[in-house]
Short mmCIF file of C-alpha atoms and ligand atoms in Angstrom, two decimals:
data_model
loop_
_atom_site.label_atom_id
_atom_site.label_comp_id
_atom_site.label_asym_id
_atom_site.label_seq_id
_atom_site.Cartn_x
_atom_site.Cartn_y
_atom_site.Cartn_z
CA MET A 1 -11.10 -20.46 -1.73
CA SER A 2 -9.12 -18.89 0.70
CA TRP A 3 -10.10 -15.54 1.27
CA TRP A 4 -7.12 -13.01 0.84
CA ARG A 5 -7.45 -14.45 -3.40
CA HIS A 6 -10.02 -11.99 -3.98
CA ALA A 7 -10.78 -10.23 -0.48
CA VAL A 8 -11.27 -6.39 -0.46
CA CYS A 9 -8.90 -5.02 1.97
CA TYR A 10 -8.68 -0.98 3.80
CA GLU A 11 -5.73 0.81 4.13
CA ILE A 12 -5.52 2.67 6.98
CA HIS A 13 -2.97 5.48 7.58
CA PRO A 14 -3.90 5.48 11.19
CA ARG A 15 -2.28 9.63 11.96
CA SER A 16 -4.79 10.62 9.41
CA PHE A 17 -7.69 8.76 10.11
CA ALA A 18 -9.92 9.98 13.17
CA ASP A 19 -8.70 11.58 16.09
CA SER A 20 -10.03 10.37 19.56
CA ASN A 21 -8.35 12.25 22.49
CA GLY A 22 -8.13 15.72 20.62
CA ASP A 23 -4.60 16.15 20.16
CA GLY A 24 -5.07 16.66 16.61
CA ILE A 25 -3.51 13.52 15.64
CA GLY A 26 -5.57 9.98 14.56
CA ASP A 27 -4.88 7.40 16.93
CA LEU A 28 -5.90 3.73 17.28
CA PRO A 29 -9.08 4.14 19.52
CA GLY A 30 -10.10 6.41 16.21
CA VAL A 31 -9.97 3.67 14.07
CA THR A 32 -11.57 1.08 16.34
CA ALA A 33 -14.23 4.17 17.20
CA HIS A 34 -14.96 4.26 13.22
CA LEU A 35 -14.68 0.71 12.25
CA ASP A 36 -18.55 0.85 11.32
CA HIS A 37 -17.44 2.76 8.37
CA LEU A 38 -15.43 -0.05 6.99
CA ARG A 39 -18.22 -2.25 8.26
CA HIS A 40 -20.73 -0.68 6.55
CA LEU A 41 -18.66 -0.74 3.05
CA GLY A 42 -17.71 -3.88 3.15
CA VAL A 43 -14.66 -4.53 3.18
CA ASP A 44 -12.54 -8.32 4.30
CA ALA A 45 -9.74 -7.18 6.34
CA LEU A 46 -7.91 -3.66 7.34
CA TRP A 47 -3.82 -2.71 6.80
CA LEU A 48 -2.71 -0.14 9.60
CA THR A 49 0.28 1.35 7.55
CA PRO A 50 3.32 1.61 10.78
CA CYS A 51 2.15 1.99 14.76
CA TYR A 52 5.59 2.02 16.45
CA PRO A 53 7.08 4.40 18.57
CA SER A 54 9.50 6.55 15.39
CA PRO A 55 10.47 9.97 15.54
CA LEU A 56 8.64 10.73 12.01
CA ALA A 57 11.54 11.43 9.67
CA ASP A 58 9.84 9.39 7.40
CA GLY A 59 5.81 9.27 8.25
CA GLY A 60 6.47 6.36 10.76
CA TYR A 61 8.28 4.04 8.31
CA ASP A 62 11.60 4.96 10.28
CA ILE A 63 11.15 2.65 13.10
CA ALA A 64 12.47 3.05 16.97
CA ASP A 65 11.13 0.04 18.32
CA HIS A 66 8.90 -2.92 16.32
CA ALA A 67 7.26 -4.21 19.81
CA ALA A 68 5.49 -1.27 21.05
CA ILE A 69 2.43 1.45 20.03
CA ALA A 70 3.65 4.92 19.04
CA PRO A 71 2.38 6.80 22.37
CA ASP A 72 0.12 9.66 20.37
CA LEU A 73 -1.46 6.63 18.52
CA GLY A 74 -2.10 4.70 21.36
CA THR A 75 -1.14 1.95 23.40
CA LEU A 76 -0.58 -1.70 23.22
CA ASP A 77 -3.89 -1.98 25.02
CA ASP A 78 -5.18 -0.20 22.50
CA PHE A 79 -3.99 -2.80 19.57
CA ASP A 80 -5.36 -5.30 21.84
CA THR A 81 -8.73 -3.50 21.87
CA LEU A 82 -8.96 -2.46 17.59
CA THR A 83 -8.09 -5.85 16.74
CA ARG A 84 -10.59 -7.81 18.64
CA ARG A 85 -13.31 -5.69 17.73
CA ALA A 86 -12.05 -5.92 13.85
CA HIS A 87 -12.31 -9.24 14.41
CA THR A 88 -16.27 -9.32 16.08
CA LEU A 89 -16.69 -7.30 12.98
CA GLY A 90 -15.55 -10.12 10.74
CA MET A 91 -12.35 -8.11 9.47
CA ARG A 92 -8.81 -9.28 9.53
CA VAL A 93 -6.05 -7.21 10.06
CA ILE A 94 -2.79 -6.63 8.51
CA ILE A 95 -0.44 -4.53 10.21
CA ASP A 96 3.10 -3.39 8.72
CA LEU A 97 6.37 -4.46 9.13
CA VAL A 98 9.41 -2.29 8.20
CA PRO A 99 12.79 -5.41 7.41
CA ASN A 100 14.95 -2.77 5.24
CA HIS A 101 16.00 -0.37 8.08
CA THR A 102 15.41 1.67 11.49
CA SER A 103 15.47 4.36 12.64
CA ASP A 104 18.28 6.22 13.47
CA THR A 105 17.18 6.83 17.06
CA HIS A 106 16.47 3.06 16.98
CA PRO A 107 19.02 1.81 20.35
CA TRP A 108 21.14 -0.52 17.70
CA PHE A 109 22.12 1.98 15.45
CA ARG A 110 22.90 4.21 18.58
CA GLU A 111 25.18 1.20 19.26
CA ALA A 112 26.59 1.36 16.34
CA LEU A 113 27.67 4.92 16.26
CA GLY A 114 28.76 4.47 19.49
CA SER A 115 31.36 1.56 18.59
CA ALA A 116 33.88 1.36 16.28
CA PRO A 117 34.53 0.20 12.57
CA ASP A 118 34.18 -3.14 11.72
CA SER A 119 32.84 -4.02 15.48
CA ALA A 120 29.20 -6.29 15.57
CA SER A 121 27.37 -3.16 16.30
CA ARG A 122 27.70 -1.86 13.22
CA ASP A 123 27.45 -5.40 11.38
CA ARG A 124 23.78 -4.79 11.72
CA TYR A 125 23.76 -2.00 9.54
CA VAL A 126 25.44 -1.24 5.80
CA PHE A 127 28.62 0.29 7.20
CA ARG A 128 31.61 0.98 4.61
CA PRO A 129 34.76 2.84 4.67
CA GLY A 130 34.69 5.55 1.66
CA LYS A 131 36.09 4.29 -1.77
CA ASP A 132 39.06 6.51 -2.28
CA PRO A 133 41.94 6.72 0.12
CA ASP A 134 41.23 9.67 2.03
CA GLY A 135 37.51 7.85 2.32
CA THR A 136 35.72 11.52 1.43
CA LEU A 137 33.65 9.74 -1.73
CA PRO A 138 31.02 7.04 -0.18
CA PRO A 139 31.38 3.80 -1.09
CA ASN A 140 29.65 3.79 -4.21
CA ASP A 141 26.93 4.99 -6.24
CA TRP A 142 24.32 4.19 -5.11
CA GLN A 143 20.77 6.74 -4.48
CA SER A 144 18.54 7.32 -2.30
CA ALA A 145 14.50 6.60 -3.69
CA PHE A 146 14.04 10.02 -2.20
CA GLY A 147 16.95 11.55 -4.01
CA GLY A 148 20.69 12.41 -3.35
CA PRO A 149 23.45 9.71 -2.32
CA ALA A 150 22.06 6.84 -0.32
CA TRP A 151 25.33 6.65 1.85
CA THR A 152 26.01 9.68 5.17
CA ARG A 153 29.14 9.99 6.80
CA VAL A 154 29.83 9.41 10.29
CA SER A 155 32.52 11.42 12.26
CA ASP A 156 34.76 8.80 12.76
CA GLY A 157 35.08 8.36 8.92
CA ASP A 158 32.84 5.81 7.87
CA TRP A 159 29.71 5.63 5.77
CA TYR A 160 26.37 3.85 5.99
CA LEU A 161 23.91 2.76 4.20
CA HIS A 162 20.21 3.80 3.77
CA LEU A 163 18.11 3.61 0.41
CA HIS A 164 15.59 6.14 1.60
CA ALA A 165 16.42 9.21 4.15
CA PRO A 166 19.57 9.87 6.50
CA GLN A 167 17.06 8.77 9.22
CA GLN A 168 16.19 5.30 7.88
CA PRO A 169 19.77 3.46 8.02
CA ASP A 170 19.75 0.19 6.15
CA LEU A 171 19.93 -2.94 7.92
CA ASN A 172 22.18 -5.94 7.29
CA TRP A 173 20.21 -8.72 6.33
CA ARG A 174 23.40 -11.26 6.18
CA ASN A 175 23.64 -10.40 10.25
CA SER A 176 22.41 -13.71 11.96
CA GLU A 177 20.95 -10.96 14.47
CA VAL A 178 18.63 -8.61 12.45
CA ARG A 179 17.18 -12.29 11.10
CA SER A 180 16.20 -13.76 14.65
CA ALA A 181 14.88 -10.04 15.92
CA PHE A 182 12.46 -9.96 12.59
CA THR A 183 11.41 -13.44 13.38
CA ASP A 184 10.48 -12.21 17.38
CA VAL A 185 8.69 -9.20 16.04
CA LEU A 186 6.61 -11.38 13.38
CA ARG A 187 5.66 -13.82 16.89
CA PHE A 188 5.01 -10.55 19.53
CA TRP A 189 2.79 -9.06 16.41
CA LEU A 190 0.77 -12.70 15.78
CA GLY A 191 0.75 -12.86 19.98
CA HIS A 192 -1.48 -9.65 19.38
CA GLY A 193 -3.60 -10.46 16.97
CA ALA A 194 -2.37 -9.72 13.53
CA ASP A 195 -3.60 -11.14 10.71
CA GLY A 196 -0.49 -10.75 8.15
CA PHE A 197 2.09 -8.49 7.41
CA ARG A 198 2.66 -5.58 4.54
CA VAL A 199 6.50 -5.87 4.46
CA ASP A 200 7.80 -2.85 3.55
CA VAL A 201 10.07 -2.64 0.20
CA ALA A 202 10.16 -6.30 0.46
CA HIS A 203 12.74 -5.79 -3.14
CA ALA A 204 15.37 -4.66 -1.17
CA LEU A 205 16.65 -6.55 2.17
CA PHE A 206 19.20 -8.34 0.57
CA LYS A 207 22.04 -6.03 -1.54
CA ALA A 208 24.34 -7.46 -4.12
CA GLU A 209 27.53 -9.12 -2.54
CA GLY A 210 30.22 -6.25 -2.32
CA LEU A 211 27.99 -3.89 -3.04
CA PRO A 212 29.17 -2.90 -6.44
CA ASP A 213 28.12 0.22 -8.55
CA ALA A 214 24.56 0.75 -10.15
CA GLY A 215 25.45 2.75 -13.13
CA PRO A 216 23.68 5.73 -14.37
CA GLY A 217 20.09 6.15 -14.78
CA GLN A 218 19.07 4.44 -11.20
CA HIS A 219 15.76 4.70 -10.69
CA GLN A 220 15.09 6.02 -14.10
CA ASP A 221 14.07 2.77 -15.91
CA PRO A 222 11.48 0.97 -13.73
CA LEU A 223 10.69 -2.64 -15.72
CA ARG A 224 14.66 -2.77 -15.13
CA ASN A 225 15.13 -2.17 -11.59
CA HIS A 226 14.94 -5.63 -10.64
CA LEU A 227 18.53 -5.58 -12.50
CA MET A 228 20.10 -2.45 -9.47
CA PRO A 229 22.07 -4.26 -7.03
CA TYR A 230 20.14 -3.00 -4.25
CA TYR A 231 16.72 -4.92 -5.39
CA ASP A 232 15.23 -8.23 -5.82
CA GLN A 233 18.29 -10.07 -5.02
CA GLU A 234 18.09 -13.55 -4.98
CA GLU A 235 17.98 -14.44 -1.30
CA LEU A 236 14.76 -12.66 -0.32
CA HIS A 237 13.42 -16.10 -1.42
CA PRO A 238 14.86 -18.32 0.87
CA LEU A 239 13.81 -15.80 3.83
CA TYR A 240 10.22 -14.71 2.79
CA ARG A 241 9.96 -19.07 2.22
CA ASP A 242 10.75 -19.28 6.30
CA TRP A 243 8.16 -16.27 7.28
CA ARG A 244 5.16 -17.87 5.27
CA THR A 245 6.13 -21.09 7.46
CA LEU A 246 5.90 -19.10 10.43
CA LEU A 247 2.80 -17.52 10.21
CA ASN A 248 1.93 -20.77 9.10
CA THR A 249 2.53 -22.71 12.25
CA HIS A 250 2.37 -19.84 15.13
CA PRO A 251 -0.29 -20.83 17.10
CA ALA A 252 -3.28 -18.25 16.92
CA ARG A 253 -4.93 -16.31 19.33
CA PRO A 254 -9.04 -16.38 19.63
CA GLY A 255 -10.54 -14.92 17.31
CA ALA A 256 -7.93 -13.87 15.33
CA CYS A 257 -7.58 -16.36 12.02
CA SER A 258 -6.36 -19.80 11.55
CA PRO A 259 -2.59 -19.80 10.88
CA ASP A 260 -2.96 -21.12 7.06
CA ASP A 261 -5.46 -18.21 6.18
CA ARG A 262 -3.23 -15.34 7.26
CA VAL A 263 -0.99 -13.52 4.72
CA LEU A 264 1.96 -11.87 3.75
CA VAL A 265 1.62 -8.67 1.32
CA ALA A 266 4.42 -7.60 -0.28
CA GLU A 267 5.72 -3.65 -0.97
CA CYS A 268 7.46 -5.01 -3.99
CA ALA A 269 8.68 -1.55 -6.27
CA VAL A 270 10.14 -4.63 -9.23
CA PHE A 271 8.44 -3.40 -12.27
CA ALA A 272 8.85 -6.22 -14.79
CA PRO A 273 5.79 -8.68 -14.17
CA GLU A 274 7.67 -11.57 -14.51
CA ARG A 275 9.46 -10.95 -11.30
CA LEU A 276 7.15 -9.42 -9.51
CA ALA A 277 4.85 -13.20 -9.68
CA ARG A 278 8.19 -14.46 -8.11
CA TYR A 279 7.65 -13.15 -4.43
CA VAL A 280 4.18 -14.67 -4.61
CA ARG A 281 4.81 -18.62 -5.64
CA PRO A 282 3.13 -20.87 -3.73
CA ASP A 283 5.45 -21.11 -0.83
CA GLU A 284 6.30 -17.37 -0.31
CA MET A 285 4.20 -14.27 -0.18
CA HIS A 286 0.53 -14.75 -0.63
CA GLN A 287 -0.34 -11.17 -3.17
CA THR A 288 2.42 -8.06 -4.17
CA PHE A 289 0.81 -4.83 -4.90
CA ASN A 290 0.54 -4.21 -8.32
CA PHE A 291 2.33 -1.25 -9.27
CA ALA A 292 2.05 -1.21 -12.60
CA PHE A 293 -1.84 -0.97 -12.93
CA LEU A 294 -1.83 2.29 -10.08
CA GLU A 295 0.27 3.91 -12.73
CA ALA A 296 -1.14 3.27 -15.93
CA PRO A 297 -2.92 6.22 -17.27
CA TRP A 298 -6.08 6.77 -18.31
CA GLN A 299 -6.21 4.93 -21.50
CA ALA A 300 -7.90 1.63 -22.82
CA ARG A 301 -4.46 -0.07 -24.17
CA ALA A 302 -2.17 1.11 -21.64
CA LEU A 303 -5.06 -0.66 -18.88
CA ARG A 304 -5.45 -3.51 -20.98
CA GLN A 305 -2.07 -4.38 -21.36
CA VAL A 306 -1.02 -3.86 -17.82
CA ILE A 307 -4.06 -6.26 -16.40
CA ASP A 308 -3.08 -9.12 -19.18
CA GLY A 309 0.69 -8.61 -18.26
CA SER A 310 -0.44 -9.16 -14.60
CA LEU A 311 -2.90 -12.05 -14.95
CA ALA A 312 -0.48 -13.76 -16.71
CA ALA A 313 2.47 -13.57 -14.52
CA SER A 314 0.32 -14.16 -11.52
CA GLY A 315 -1.51 -16.57 -13.01
CA SER A 316 2.16 -18.51 -13.89
CA VAL A 317 2.19 -19.14 -10.29
CA ASP A 318 -1.57 -19.32 -9.25
CA ALA A 319 -1.26 -16.45 -6.99
CA PRO A 320 -4.08 -13.97 -7.37
CA VAL A 321 -3.29 -10.61 -8.86
CA THR A 322 -3.49 -7.90 -6.12
CA TRP A 323 -4.76 -4.19 -7.53
CA VAL A 324 -4.75 -0.75 -6.16
CA LEU A 325 -5.39 2.37 -7.74
CA SER A 326 -4.48 4.14 -4.28
CA SER A 327 -2.46 4.54 -1.14
CA HIS A 328 -0.46 6.60 1.90
CA ASP A 329 2.71 7.38 -1.25
CA ALA A 330 0.76 7.29 -4.26
CA ILE A 331 -1.43 11.05 -6.33
CA ARG A 332 -4.91 10.34 -5.15
CA PRO A 333 -6.58 9.08 -8.31
CA VAL A 334 -9.37 11.90 -8.95
CA THR A 335 -6.16 13.75 -8.76
CA ARG A 336 -4.17 11.69 -10.98
CA PHE A 337 -7.33 10.89 -13.33
CA GLY A 338 -8.02 14.48 -13.91
CA SER A 339 -11.63 13.56 -12.73
CA GLU A 340 -13.98 12.09 -10.34
CA LEU A 341 -15.90 10.54 -13.03
CA ARG A 342 -12.96 8.78 -14.59
CA ALA A 343 -11.71 8.02 -10.33
CA ARG A 344 -15.24 6.36 -10.09
CA SER A 345 -14.86 4.27 -13.09
CA ALA A 346 -11.59 3.34 -12.37
CA ALA A 347 -13.05 1.86 -9.45
CA LEU A 348 -15.65 -0.32 -11.04
CA LEU A 349 -12.92 -1.61 -13.60
CA MET A 350 -10.48 -2.52 -10.81
CA LEU A 351 -13.24 -4.24 -8.63
CA ALA A 352 -14.80 -6.09 -11.27
CA LEU A 353 -11.10 -7.61 -12.35
CA PRO A 354 -10.57 -11.39 -10.94
CA GLY A 355 -8.03 -11.23 -7.73
CA ALA A 356 -7.66 -9.45 -4.32
CA VAL A 357 -7.79 -5.32 -4.16
CA TYR A 358 -6.11 -2.44 -1.44
CA LEU A 359 -8.76 0.21 -0.99
CA TYR A 360 -6.97 3.53 0.42
CA GLN A 361 -8.66 5.40 3.04
CA GLY A 362 -11.11 8.32 1.46
CA GLU A 363 -11.03 6.99 -1.94
CA GLU A 364 -14.58 6.05 -1.42
CA LEU A 365 -14.39 9.26 -0.82
CA ALA A 366 -13.46 10.61 -3.79
CA LEU A 367 -10.83 12.61 -2.51
CA PRO A 368 -8.60 14.76 -4.55
CA GLN A 369 -4.92 15.09 -3.84
CA ALA A 370 -5.38 18.04 -1.37
CA HIS A 371 -3.02 21.05 -1.71
CA ILE A 372 -0.43 21.03 1.26
CA PRO A 373 1.20 24.46 2.02
CA ASP A 374 4.84 24.84 2.22
CA ASP A 375 5.41 25.69 5.69
CA ARG A 376 3.30 22.36 6.14
CA ILE A 377 4.64 19.56 4.68
CA ARG A 378 6.29 16.72 6.80
CA ASP A 379 7.49 14.64 3.56
CA PRO A 380 10.91 14.48 3.73
CA LEU A 381 10.73 14.16 -0.08
CA TRP A 382 10.37 18.14 0.16
CA GLU A 383 13.49 18.91 1.70
CA ARG A 384 15.24 15.98 -0.71
CA SER A 385 14.23 17.33 -3.41
CA GLY A 386 15.26 20.61 -3.07
CA HIS A 387 11.87 21.78 -2.66
CA THR A 388 11.04 20.70 -6.57
CA ASP A 389 8.56 17.31 -4.81
CA ARG A 390 6.01 18.36 -2.58
CA GLY A 391 6.18 14.58 -1.30
CA ARG A 392 2.89 12.29 -0.15
CA ASP A 393 1.51 15.07 2.07
CA GLY A 394 -1.65 15.30 0.09
CA ALA A 395 -2.76 11.86 -0.09
CA ARG A 396 -2.67 11.91 3.59
CA SER A 397 -4.80 15.37 4.54
CA PRO A 398 -7.00 13.88 7.52
CA ILE A 399 -10.17 12.19 6.44
CA PRO A 400 -13.40 14.42 6.81
CA TRP A 401 -16.17 12.33 8.76
CA SER A 402 -19.05 15.49 8.82
CA GLY A 403 -19.61 19.08 9.10
CA SER A 404 -18.98 21.90 6.43
CA ALA A 405 -15.33 23.15 7.86
CA PRO A 406 -12.30 21.88 8.64
CA PRO A 407 -11.34 19.29 10.73
CA TYR A 408 -14.77 18.14 9.69
CA SER A 409 -15.06 15.76 13.28
CA PHE A 410 -11.65 14.49 12.14
CA THR A 411 -10.46 16.07 15.98
CA ALA A 412 -11.79 17.47 18.52
CA ALA A 413 -8.76 20.67 17.92
CA SER A 414 -8.86 23.36 15.95
CA PRO A 415 -7.71 23.02 11.94
CA ASP A 416 -4.35 24.62 12.48
CA GLN A 417 -3.76 21.99 15.59
CA CYS A 418 -4.54 19.29 12.90
CA TRP A 419 -1.20 17.38 11.85
CA LEU A 420 -0.96 18.24 8.30
CA PRO A 421 -4.16 20.60 7.09
CA GLN A 422 -7.53 19.74 5.30
CA PRO A 423 -8.81 21.74 2.35
CA PRO A 424 -11.68 24.16 2.88
CA ASP A 425 -13.65 22.80 0.50
CA TRP A 426 -14.17 19.08 1.68
CA ALA A 427 -17.85 19.27 3.18
CA ASP A 428 -19.58 17.29 -0.19
CA HIS A 429 -17.28 14.55 0.64
CA CYS A 430 -17.42 13.52 4.18
CA VAL A 431 -18.19 10.60 5.10
CA ASP A 432 -21.81 11.72 7.08
CA ALA A 433 -22.60 13.70 4.15
CA GLN A 434 -22.12 10.61 1.53
CA ARG A 435 -23.89 8.09 3.76
CA GLY A 436 -27.20 9.75 3.17
CA ASP A 437 -26.26 10.23 -0.84
CA PRO A 438 -27.08 7.43 -2.83
CA ARG A 439 -25.41 8.65 -6.17
CA SER A 440 -21.45 9.36 -3.71
CA CYS A 441 -18.39 7.87 -4.04
CA LEU A 442 -19.58 6.14 -0.92
CA ALA A 443 -22.45 4.65 -1.97
CA LEU A 444 -21.00 3.07 -5.42
CA TYR A 445 -17.90 1.98 -3.43
CA ARG A 446 -20.34 0.11 -1.02
CA GLN A 447 -22.36 -1.02 -3.39
CA ALA A 448 -19.72 -2.43 -6.13
CA LEU A 449 -18.58 -4.27 -2.20
CA ARG A 450 -22.21 -5.87 -2.13
CA LEU A 451 -22.18 -6.96 -5.73
CA ARG A 452 -18.84 -8.57 -5.44
CA ARG A 453 -19.94 -10.37 -2.79
CA GLN A 454 -23.48 -11.75 -4.15
CA TYR A 455 -22.20 -13.65 -7.04
CA PRO A 456 -19.46 -15.61 -5.07
CA ALA A 457 -19.04 -17.82 -8.30
CA THR A 458 -17.43 -14.63 -9.88
CA ALA A 459 -14.59 -13.94 -7.97
CA GLN A 460 -13.22 -17.52 -9.75
CA ALA A 461 -14.61 -16.97 -12.41
CA PRO A 462 -11.34 -16.05 -15.05
CA LEU A 463 -11.72 -12.48 -17.45
CA ARG A 464 -12.39 -12.63 -20.94
CA TRP A 465 -12.15 -9.72 -23.33
CA HIS A 466 -15.23 -8.59 -25.13
CA SER A 467 -13.60 -5.65 -26.61
CA ALA A 468 -10.70 -5.41 -29.23
CA PRO A 469 -7.20 -5.26 -28.00
CA HIS A 470 -7.33 -1.40 -29.61
CA ALA A 471 -10.67 -0.43 -29.18
CA PRO A 472 -10.90 2.89 -27.11
CA TYR A 473 -13.25 1.29 -24.16
CA LEU A 474 -12.39 -2.15 -22.14
CA ALA A 475 -15.18 -4.57 -21.85
CA PHE A 476 -14.90 -8.14 -20.38
CA GLN A 477 -17.32 -11.00 -19.31
CA ARG A 478 -16.17 -12.30 -15.48
CA GLY A 479 -19.10 -15.04 -14.95
CA ALA A 480 -22.74 -13.54 -14.24
CA LEU A 481 -21.07 -10.27 -14.56
CA ALA A 482 -19.52 -7.68 -17.16
CA CYS A 483 -17.77 -4.18 -16.82
CA VAL A 484 -17.54 -1.84 -19.65
CA VAL A 485 -15.70 1.18 -19.13
CA ASN A 486 -15.58 3.82 -21.83
CA LEU A 487 -12.28 5.55 -21.99
CA GLY A 488 -12.49 7.51 -25.81
CA PRO A 489 -14.19 10.67 -26.49
CA ASP A 490 -17.60 9.58 -27.97
CA PRO A 491 -20.59 7.62 -25.97
CA LEU A 492 -20.48 4.24 -26.61
CA PRO A 493 -23.92 2.61 -26.99
CA LEU A 494 -24.45 -0.83 -24.77
CA ALA A 495 -26.82 -2.36 -27.48
CA THR A 496 -23.72 -2.78 -29.97
CA LEU A 497 -21.54 -4.90 -27.74
CA GLY A 498 -23.52 -7.58 -27.54
CA LEU A 499 -23.40 -7.86 -24.25
CA PRO A 500 -25.69 -10.22 -22.29
CA GLY A 501 -27.21 -8.83 -18.91
CA HIS A 502 -28.43 -5.58 -17.80
CA PRO A 503 -26.63 -2.73 -15.89
CA VAL A 504 -26.19 -3.24 -12.12
CA LEU A 505 -24.05 -0.06 -11.33
CA SER A 506 -22.95 2.80 -13.43
CA SER A 507 -20.30 5.13 -12.26
CA THR A 508 -22.59 7.88 -13.27
CA PRO A 509 -25.86 7.86 -14.57
CA LEU A 510 -26.24 6.15 -17.88
CA THR A 511 -28.62 8.02 -20.79
CA GLY A 512 -30.54 5.35 -22.27
CA ASP A 513 -28.31 2.85 -23.50
CA THR A 514 -25.34 4.52 -23.69
CA LEU A 515 -22.49 5.11 -21.31
CA PRO A 516 -20.91 8.40 -21.62
CA PRO A 517 -17.20 8.95 -21.61
CA ASP A 518 -14.91 8.20 -18.34
CA ALA A 519 -18.16 6.18 -17.45
CA ALA A 520 -18.44 2.76 -16.65
CA VAL A 521 -21.00 0.16 -15.72
CA TRP A 522 -21.08 -3.48 -14.90
CA LEU A 523 -23.91 -5.78 -16.52
CA VAL A 524 -25.30 -9.08 -14.70
CA THR A 525 -27.06 -11.45 -16.74
CA GLU A 526 -30.54 -12.83 -15.10
CA SER A 527 -29.21 -15.98 -14.54
CA GLY A 528 -26.39 -14.82 -12.04
CA HIS A 529 -28.98 -12.83 -10.88
CA ARG A 530 -30.00 -13.18 -7.11
CA PRO A 531 -31.73 -10.42 -5.38
C1 GLC B 601 7.87 1.85 1.50
C2 GLC B 601 5.98 3.75 2.35
C3 GLC B 601 6.53 4.42 1.98
C4 GLC B 601 7.75 4.78 3.16
C5 GLC B 601 9.10 3.41 2.22
C6 GLC B 601 10.20 4.11 3.30
O1 GLC B 601 7.45 2.71 0.05
O2 GLC B 601 5.19 2.79 1.59
O3 GLC B 601 5.90 5.18 2.75
O4 GLC B 601 8.10 5.79 2.57
O5 GLC B 601 8.37 2.62 1.97
O6 GLC B 601 9.94 2.83 4.45
CA1 CA B 602 -4.50 11.88 18.71
#
C-alpha cells in the first residue's frame, strides 16, 4: 500500500516553530534543529507552509518569488539541508504551492500595473473594466473570502480580481505563460528535494467564462459552494492530471522519494463529498483535506455522518480520506471542542480512522487558541472584517519548547520581539515538560502513532461500526483495533458494548471498565497484539 494512503503528516508553520538566530522569527534552520521532535513523535512526513519571499500581507500566502526562500526564513541552502536531514530521518517533505494568486509585489503584477488595459501583461491576471458605463462599479458581485468585494480598482480605471486580500491578485489560469511558469516552479522544488505539494486554494484557479455574478448568499452555504462561478470549474481536473504526470516522471534527487511516491494534496474547500472526491480520482491528486471533519461539532451523530460520507465518497474513487483536526487556519481543537480531554479524544478518534492524517504543530501539545492583543494581530481578516473577526493568529502563536515563561525557548529574543506573542500560562504545554510525562498529550499522540505502526494490517482494514447510528457514543472496529469515544453525558461501561480486546490507550486514565464522558479508548484483540 502506498505510504500516503495511511501517512501521518505534520504541518509546520515555520515562522512559529523555532527561531535559530534570535530575531524573534522562526526559520528553516530552526525546523532542521528540531526535527528530532517529529521523529520522536513518529510522523511520516512534514508539510511546510509557504517559505517564499513575501511581504506577509497574508502570512506568506502572498508570494513575490516562487523560486526562492524568504530571507527571514533562511536560504535555499537551508532548505536543502532541511530536506536532506528529513530524508535521512525517514520523513518526507511536502511544501506549499500557491497557484491561485501572487503577491501584488510580484514582478508580474508590477508589470501589469505599469501596462495598458488589455495588454499581455494584464492577461496574466484577471483585469476587467467596471460593469457600468463609467466603470465605477466592480465587474461583478464576487466577494473576497476575507470579506468585502473581490475587486480593486487601479488608477487607470481597470479592476483586478482578488478572491482573498487585495495584495493577492488572482492569476489567469487560461494564460499559457502562467501555466508553464508553474510547471517550472514544480520542477524547481522537486529538484530541491520536495516530495510533494500541498496546493493552496486548489478549487479556485479557474473562474467561469464570462465571470457571471454569484448571486446572494455567497460563502454562506458550504455544501453548495461548488456552484459558485469562482470555484470547482471543470478545467481544474486536466491541470491536476498534468501535474500528477509531472510528479510521477520528473527525476528524483538522491535521498528524496521515488517519483511514483510523490504526493499532491489539495486544499480544496469544496464541501459536497462527491464533488471533493473528483479531485482525488486515480490520475489526479492523491489527497484532499477533509474540511467537513475539521469543522464537525463534538456530537456523535454529526461526526458519524461526516465519517460515513467521507469514506463513501473517497471510496468511490479509491482514494484515502485525509483526516484533519487543526491547521494554521482553524481554531485549535482544545478551544473549539471546549476542553483538552475532548481534543485528546478527537485525536484518538481521528488516528483510528482509515486513511491519512494531518497534524498541525502544537496540536500534540494540546495548545489552546492563544489570545493575541489587538495591536499585535497580523491576520488581514482583522482589518477586512472591520475588527470583528480576530482572524487566525491565535492558532499561530509560537511553539513552547521549554522553560516556564515566554518565549519558552522558541527564540533567544525577548518575548516582545517575537513575531507573535505567546500566552504566559503555557509552561505545562512545553515540549520538554510533556516529554517526561507519560500522561501528557504529547505522550498520547506518540503512543497512538506507535500503535498505528505496530498494526500495519490495520491500515488496510475497513471500518465496521459497533455503535448504533443514534447512540451518544462512537464505537468501531478496524482489524485488530477498536475505538470507542464517549460523546454523551454519562459514563459508558465498556463491557456492555461486547467489544473484543483490551484497552491499550485512552485519552484519560480509565476508572475500571468505564469510559468517562468526553473520553476515548483504543482496544486491541490478543491475536492482533504484537508487543
Ligand atoms: C489557504 C491558506 C490560508 C490563506 C489562503 C489564501 O486557505 O491555508 O492561510 O490565507 O489560502 O492563500
Ligand atoms: Ca529567525
